Tab-separated table of C-alpha atoms in Angstrom:
chain	number	residue	atom	x	y	z
A	883	ASP	CA	10.410	-7.928	14.828
A	884	ARG	CA	13.838	-6.278	14.011
A	885	TRP	CA	15.516	-7.749	17.182
A	886	MET	CA	14.433	-11.402	16.139
A	887	LEU	CA	15.590	-10.691	12.395
A	888	GLN	CA	18.990	-9.519	13.791
A	889	LEU	CA	19.250	-12.520	16.098
A	890	TRP	CA	18.490	-15.331	13.597
A	891	GLY	CA	18.991	-13.620	10.291
A	892	GLY	CA	22.047	-11.446	11.063
A	893	ASN	CA	23.337	-8.166	9.653
A	894	GLU	CA	22.778	-9.095	5.994
A	895	GLU	CA	19.045	-9.890	6.247
A	896	GLN	CA	18.779	-6.802	8.489
A	897	ALA	CA	20.307	-4.528	5.810
A	898	TYR	CA	17.788	-6.084	3.179
A	899	TYR	CA	14.893	-5.364	5.291
A	900	ALA	CA	16.039	-1.829	6.303
A	901	VAL	CA	16.578	-0.734	2.821
A	902	ALA	CA	13.114	-1.913	1.872
A	903	LYS	CA	11.596	-0.366	4.829
A	904	ASN	CA	13.032	3.091	3.804
A	905	PHE	CA	11.553	3.009	0.323
A	906	VAL	CA	8.274	2.118	2.144
A	907	TYR	CA	8.490	5.319	4.311
A	908	ILE	CA	8.720	7.577	1.100
A	909	VAL	CA	5.521	6.107	-0.268
A	910	LEU	CA	3.665	6.660	2.960
A	911	LEU	CA	4.232	10.329	2.725
A	912	ALA	CA	1.255	10.619	0.551
A	913	THR	CA	-0.923	8.993	3.158
A	914	MET	CA	0.363	11.121	6.013
A	915	SER	CA	-0.062	14.472	4.131
A	916	ILE	CA	-3.712	13.793	3.399
A	917	LEU	CA	-4.670	11.964	6.861
A	918	ARG	CA	-4.938	15.166	8.906
A	919	ILE	CA	-7.247	16.617	6.561
A	920	PHE	CA	-9.525	13.767	6.392
A	921	TRP	CA	-9.570	13.296	10.002
A	922	LYS	CA	-10.736	16.918	10.454
A	923	GLU	CA	-13.300	16.312	7.735
A	924	ILE	CA	-14.600	13.156	9.204
A	925	ALA	CA	-14.896	14.526	12.697
A	926	GLU	CA	-16.841	17.640	11.568
A	927	ALA	CA	-19.187	15.384	9.649
A	928	HIS	CA	-19.777	13.138	12.555
A	929	HIS	CA	-20.461	16.235	14.645
A	930	HIS	CA	-23.312	17.294	12.498
A	931	GLY	CA	-24.634	13.791	12.097
A	932	ASN	CA	-24.010	13.704	8.257
A	933	VAL	CA	-23.516	10.148	7.742
A	934	ASP	CA	-23.645	10.222	4.050
A	935	LYS	CA	-20.874	12.610	3.916
A	936	MET	CA	-18.802	10.517	6.195
A	937	GLN	CA	-19.366	7.586	3.823
A	938	HIS	CA	-18.476	9.697	0.711
A	939	LEU	CA	-15.240	10.911	2.371
A	940	TYR	CA	-14.091	7.472	3.588
A	941	GLN	CA	-14.767	5.658	0.411
A	942	LYS	CA	-13.299	8.169	-1.808
A	943	THR	CA	-10.130	8.839	0.234
A	944	THR	CA	-9.606	5.116	0.901
A	945	ARG	CA	-9.848	4.455	-3.032
A	946	ILE	CA	-7.509	7.300	-3.860
A	947	LEU	CA	-4.839	6.582	-1.225
A	948	TYR	CA	-5.097	2.744	-2.104
A	949	PHE	CA	-4.523	3.770	-6.043
A	950	ILE	CA	-1.628	5.933	-5.110
A	951	GLY	CA	0.030	3.041	-3.183
A	952	ALA	CA	-0.841	0.433	-5.775
A	953	PHE	CA	0.357	2.636	-8.632
A	954	ILE	CA	3.832	3.162	-6.970
A	955	ALA	CA	4.086	-0.543	-6.241
A	956	GLY	CA	3.129	-1.383	-9.890
A	957	ALA	CA	5.858	0.987	-11.013
A	958	LEU	CA	8.787	-0.065	-8.901
A	959	ILE	CA	8.186	-3.943	-8.355
A	960	PRO	CA	9.163	-4.896	-11.879
A	961	TRP	CA	12.368	-2.865	-11.702
A	962	SER	CA	13.307	-4.006	-8.124
A	963	ALA	CA	16.705	-5.352	-8.908
A	964	GLU	CA	17.726	-2.420	-11.174
A	965	ILE	CA	16.581	0.080	-8.494
A	966	LEU	CA	18.502	-1.547	-5.781
A	967	ASN	CA	21.613	-1.720	-8.154
A	968	ILE	CA	21.206	2.012	-8.810
A	969	THR	CA	20.570	3.181	-5.283
A	970	VAL	CA	22.523	0.928	-2.963
A	971	GLY	CA	24.828	-1.159	-5.162
A	972	ASP	CA	24.815	-4.747	-6.374
A	973	LYS	CA	25.601	-6.198	-3.048
A	974	TYR	CA	22.069	-5.790	-2.135
A	975	ILE	CA	20.351	-7.346	-5.136
A	976	ASP	CA	20.090	-10.653	-3.025
A	977	GLY	CA	17.442	-8.761	-1.179
A	978	LYS	CA	15.206	-8.220	-4.183
A	979	ILE	CA	12.410	-10.535	-3.143
A	980	THR	CA	12.294	-8.745	0.446
A	981	PHE	CA	12.150	-5.332	-1.395
A	982	MET	CA	9.426	-6.440	-3.837
A	983	ILE	CA	7.317	-7.814	-1.053
A	984	MET	CA	7.548	-4.612	1.176
A	985	LEU	CA	6.783	-2.332	-1.793
A	986	VAL	CA	3.127	-3.733	-1.260
A	987	TYR	CA	3.162	-2.731	2.280
A	988	PRO	CA	2.157	0.945	1.965
A	989	VAL	CA	-0.830	-0.190	-0.194
A	990	HIS	CA	-2.788	-1.399	2.430
A	991	GLN	CA	-1.254	0.783	5.273
A	992	SER	CA	-2.945	3.669	3.894
A	993	MET	CA	-6.350	1.683	4.539
A	994	GLY	CA	-5.391	1.046	8.193
A	995	GLN	CA	-4.529	4.711	8.764
A	996	ILE	CA	-7.709	5.851	7.428
A	997	GLY	CA	-9.745	3.308	9.329
A	998	GLY	CA	-8.041	4.523	12.426
A	999	ALA	CA	-8.679	7.940	11.622
A	1000	VAL	CA	-12.258	7.248	11.388
A	1001	LEU	CA	-12.719	5.425	14.680
A	1002	PHE	CA	-10.754	8.131	16.510
A	1003	ALA	CA	-12.659	10.915	14.840
A	1004	THR	CA	-15.979	9.179	15.725
A	1005	GLU	CA	-14.934	8.686	19.258
A	1006	LYS	CA	-14.504	4.899	19.121
A	1007	SER	CA	-10.973	4.932	20.065
A	1008	LYS	CA	-11.396	2.026	22.518
A	1009	LEU	CA	-12.371	-0.343	19.508
A	1010	GLN	CA	-9.287	0.758	17.590
A	1011	THR	CA	-7.053	-0.097	20.583
A	1012	ILE	CA	-8.692	-3.605	21.019
A	1013	ILE	CA	-8.225	-4.410	17.326
A	1014	GLY	CA	-4.710	-2.906	17.335
A	1015	SER	CA	-3.543	-4.801	20.495
A	1016	ILE	CA	-4.891	-8.138	19.194
A	1017	PHE	CA	-3.125	-7.817	16.111
A	1018	MET	CA	0.109	-6.556	17.784
A	1019	LEU	CA	0.295	-9.683	19.989
A	1020	THR	CA	-0.643	-12.091	16.914
A	1021	SER	CA	1.830	-10.393	14.722
A	1022	LEU	CA	4.713	-11.131	17.252
A	1023	LEU	CA	3.786	-14.768	17.274
A	1024	VAL	CA	3.630	-14.960	13.538
A	1025	ALA	CA	7.094	-13.139	13.407
A	1026	TYR	CA	8.618	-15.678	15.550
A	1027	PHE	CA	7.413	-18.771	13.543
A	1028	VAL	CA	8.586	-17.140	10.122
A	1029	LEU	CA	12.002	-16.101	11.653
A	1030	ALA	CA	12.956	-18.684	14.319
A	1031	PRO	CA	15.236	-21.501	12.840
A	1032	SER	CA	14.116	-25.066	12.691
A	1033	ASN	CA	16.539	-26.376	15.244
A	1034	SER	CA	14.810	-24.006	17.953
A	1035	PRO	CA	13.043	-25.317	20.878
A	1036	ILE	CA	9.777	-24.176	19.213
A	1037	PRO	CA	10.770	-24.696	15.530
A	1038	GLY	CA	10.225	-21.932	13.060
A	1039	PHE	CA	10.611	-21.626	9.213
A	1040	ASN	CA	13.814	-19.522	9.271
A	1041	LEU	CA	12.638	-17.262	6.382
A	1042	ALA	CA	14.589	-14.375	7.310
A	1043	SER	CA	13.986	-10.987	5.767
A	1044	GLU	CA	11.727	-12.411	3.210
A	1045	GLY	CA	9.645	-13.974	5.848
A	1046	LEU	CA	9.271	-11.047	7.835
A	1047	ALA	CA	8.243	-8.776	4.909
A	1048	TRP	CA	5.457	-11.414	3.989
A	1049	LYS	CA	4.417	-11.359	7.598
A	1050	MET	CA	4.276	-7.534	7.544
A	1051	VAL	CA	2.027	-7.625	4.178
A	1052	VAL	CA	-0.220	-10.639	4.973
A	1053	MET	CA	-0.882	-9.571	8.640
A	1054	GLN	CA	-1.707	-6.035	7.662
A	1055	PHE	CA	-3.928	-7.053	4.707
A	1056	ILE	CA	-5.993	-9.229	7.136
A	1057	GLN	CA	-6.205	-6.536	9.891
A	1058	VAL	CA	-7.122	-3.633	7.638
A	1059	ASN	CA	-9.879	-5.686	5.910
A	1060	ILE	CA	-11.297	-6.631	9.383
A	1061	LEU	CA	-11.141	-3.028	10.533
A	1062	ALA	CA	-12.927	-1.756	7.303
A	1063	TYR	CA	-15.529	-4.485	7.651
A	1064	ILE	CA	-16.289	-3.650	11.345
A	1065	ILE	CA	-16.577	0.197	10.307
A	1066	ALA	CA	-18.762	-0.722	7.394
A	1067	ARG	CA	-21.044	-2.711	9.864
A	1068	ILE	CA	-21.020	0.244	12.560
A	1069	PHE	CA	-22.316	2.852	9.850
A	1070	ASN	CA	-24.283	0.324	7.825
A	1071	TRP	CA	-22.086	0.997	4.875
A	1072	HIS	CA	-21.446	-1.583	2.091
A	1073	TYR	CA	-18.208	-3.398	2.599
A	1074	LYS	CA	-16.127	-3.599	-0.870
A	1075	TRP	CA	-12.846	-5.322	-1.095
A	1076	VAL	CA	-12.640	-6.709	-4.677
A	1077	TYR	CA	-11.341	-3.539	-5.959
A	1078	GLN	CA	-8.151	-4.026	-3.873
A	1079	ILE	CA	-7.290	-7.121	-5.773
A	1080	VAL	CA	-8.176	-5.589	-9.031
A	1081	VAL	CA	-6.311	-2.547	-8.621
A	1082	LEU	CA	-3.172	-3.749	-7.276
A	1083	GLY	CA	-2.911	-6.749	-9.428
A	1084	GLY	CA	-3.610	-4.507	-12.501
A	1085	ALA	CA	-1.101	-2.205	-11.640
A	1086	ILE	CA	1.603	-4.804	-11.262
A	1087	PHE	CA	0.724	-6.570	-14.318
A	1088	ILE	CA	1.047	-3.155	-16.400
A	1089	GLY	CA	4.269	-2.529	-14.831
A	1090	TYR	CA	5.669	-5.786	-15.806
A	1091	PHE	CA	4.107	-5.532	-19.242
A	1092	THR	CA	5.722	-2.097	-20.011
A	1093	LYS	CA	9.013	-3.438	-18.676
A	1094	PHE	CA	8.751	-6.267	-21.230
A	1095	LEU	CA	8.022	-3.719	-23.929
A	1096	THR	CA	11.089	-1.417	-23.180
A	1097	PHE	CA	13.787	-3.402	-21.287
A	1098	GLU	CA	15.444	-4.984	-24.528
A	1099	MET	CA	14.745	-1.806	-26.536
A	1100	PHE	CA	17.693	0.245	-25.024
A	1101	THR	CA	21.165	-0.386	-23.791
A	1102	SER	CA	20.896	2.131	-20.922
A	1103	VAL	CA	18.806	0.761	-18.032
A	1104	TYR	CA	18.088	4.635	-17.092
A	1105	ALA	CA	16.445	5.110	-20.485
A	1106	SER	CA	14.620	1.582	-20.132
A	1107	ILE	CA	13.332	2.824	-16.800
A	1108	ALA	CA	12.262	6.360	-17.921
A	1109	ILE	CA	10.487	4.990	-21.102
A	1110	GLY	CA	8.878	2.309	-19.417
A	1111	SER	CA	7.548	4.347	-16.556
A	1112	PHE	CA	6.281	7.040	-18.949
A	1113	ILE	CA	4.175	4.260	-20.912
A	1114	TYR	CA	3.191	2.690	-17.530
A	1115	PHE	CA	1.828	6.195	-16.539
A	1116	ILE	CA	0.012	6.560	-19.872
A	1117	MET	CA	-1.570	3.417	-19.549
A	1118	ILE	CA	-2.804	3.823	-15.847
A	1119	LEU	CA	-4.087	7.351	-16.821
A	1120	PHE	CA	-6.043	5.754	-19.792
A	1121	LEU	CA	-7.760	3.118	-17.519
A	1122	ILE	CA	-8.694	5.583	-14.914
A	1123	TYR	CA	-10.329	7.603	-17.672
A	1124	LEU	CA	-12.315	4.751	-18.649
A	1125	TYR	CA	-13.237	3.655	-15.118
A	1126	PRO	CA	-12.832	6.228	-12.714
A	1127	ALA	CA	-15.422	5.196	-10.330
A	1128	GLN	CA	-13.962	1.681	-10.031
A	1129	ILE	CA	-10.295	2.688	-9.585
A	1130	LEU	CA	-10.687	5.981	-7.649
A	1131	GLY	CA	-14.362	6.049	-6.377
A	1132	ILE	CA	-15.119	9.278	-8.343
A	1133	THR	CA	-17.205	10.291	-11.370
A	1134	LYS	CA	-15.642	10.693	-14.721
A	1135	GLN	CA	-16.764	14.400	-14.531
A	1136	GLU	CA	-14.810	14.733	-11.335
A	1137	PHE	CA	-11.896	13.350	-13.014
A	1138	ASN	CA	-12.208	15.356	-16.359
A	1139	SER	CA	-12.399	18.310	-13.985
A	1140	PHE	CA	-9.192	17.256	-12.267
A	1141	LEU	CA	-7.414	17.028	-15.533
A	1142	SER	CA	-8.622	20.452	-16.597
A	1143	ASN	CA	-7.197	21.940	-13.389
A	1144	VAL	CA	-3.890	20.258	-13.802
A	1145	TYR	CA	-3.693	21.178	-17.381
A	1146	SER	CA	-4.636	24.974	-16.549
A	1147	LYS	CA	-2.024	25.010	-13.919
A	1148	LEU	CA	0.744	23.682	-16.259
A	1149	ALA	CA	-0.106	25.834	-19.016
């Protein structure tokens, strides 16, 4: 992917994509920190034949990590131009669309990591390898068509870094949902996917709404981002309080217990 982007997009498009991907790695830290613990718990539950515990762990962890990614994406996407200007300079603002698209990438990346961990922990690594290999080859073909110029022997769409970002997000969305569906069929679990659209779409909508409320109120962009982020956090927290099962896959009692523990530690 990166080689084709450099060949047909050049240094500038490569830079836009590289900056966006560095932010993605930061968001993925939450997934990596939880994944090892999840792997151990799933493997232990599978060893003891406790399918109900496996289902509870899988669905709860998937919802929580998906929400973390959506929460961060919703907070950052509306402020993409301002973040790029502050962190890497106004020369990178032209890469704003690439940056915005790539911020969605970690949201479903967490689902892929969890699905892979389930297959490996339950001794179904062959299935994971087959799925991964098919999508790796397909992804290369799609990358060619979104990056190749229109005058190539096999013409492409010449979409540069924006096209590569779209390819990453869309291909991953398809892959992780096929993986989730296969896992649900293997263990006879109910396959749920609507929450992905609701949670991610809701977070992005609230992010833009809070930016609309605060952007014209302050002369300082730092103040606007700070106050907007605080309002965003409060609104998201309120929605979680109202719908904890739909958003995080936990009961209201579990959520209240979590808030109590946090309050106690802060106090």
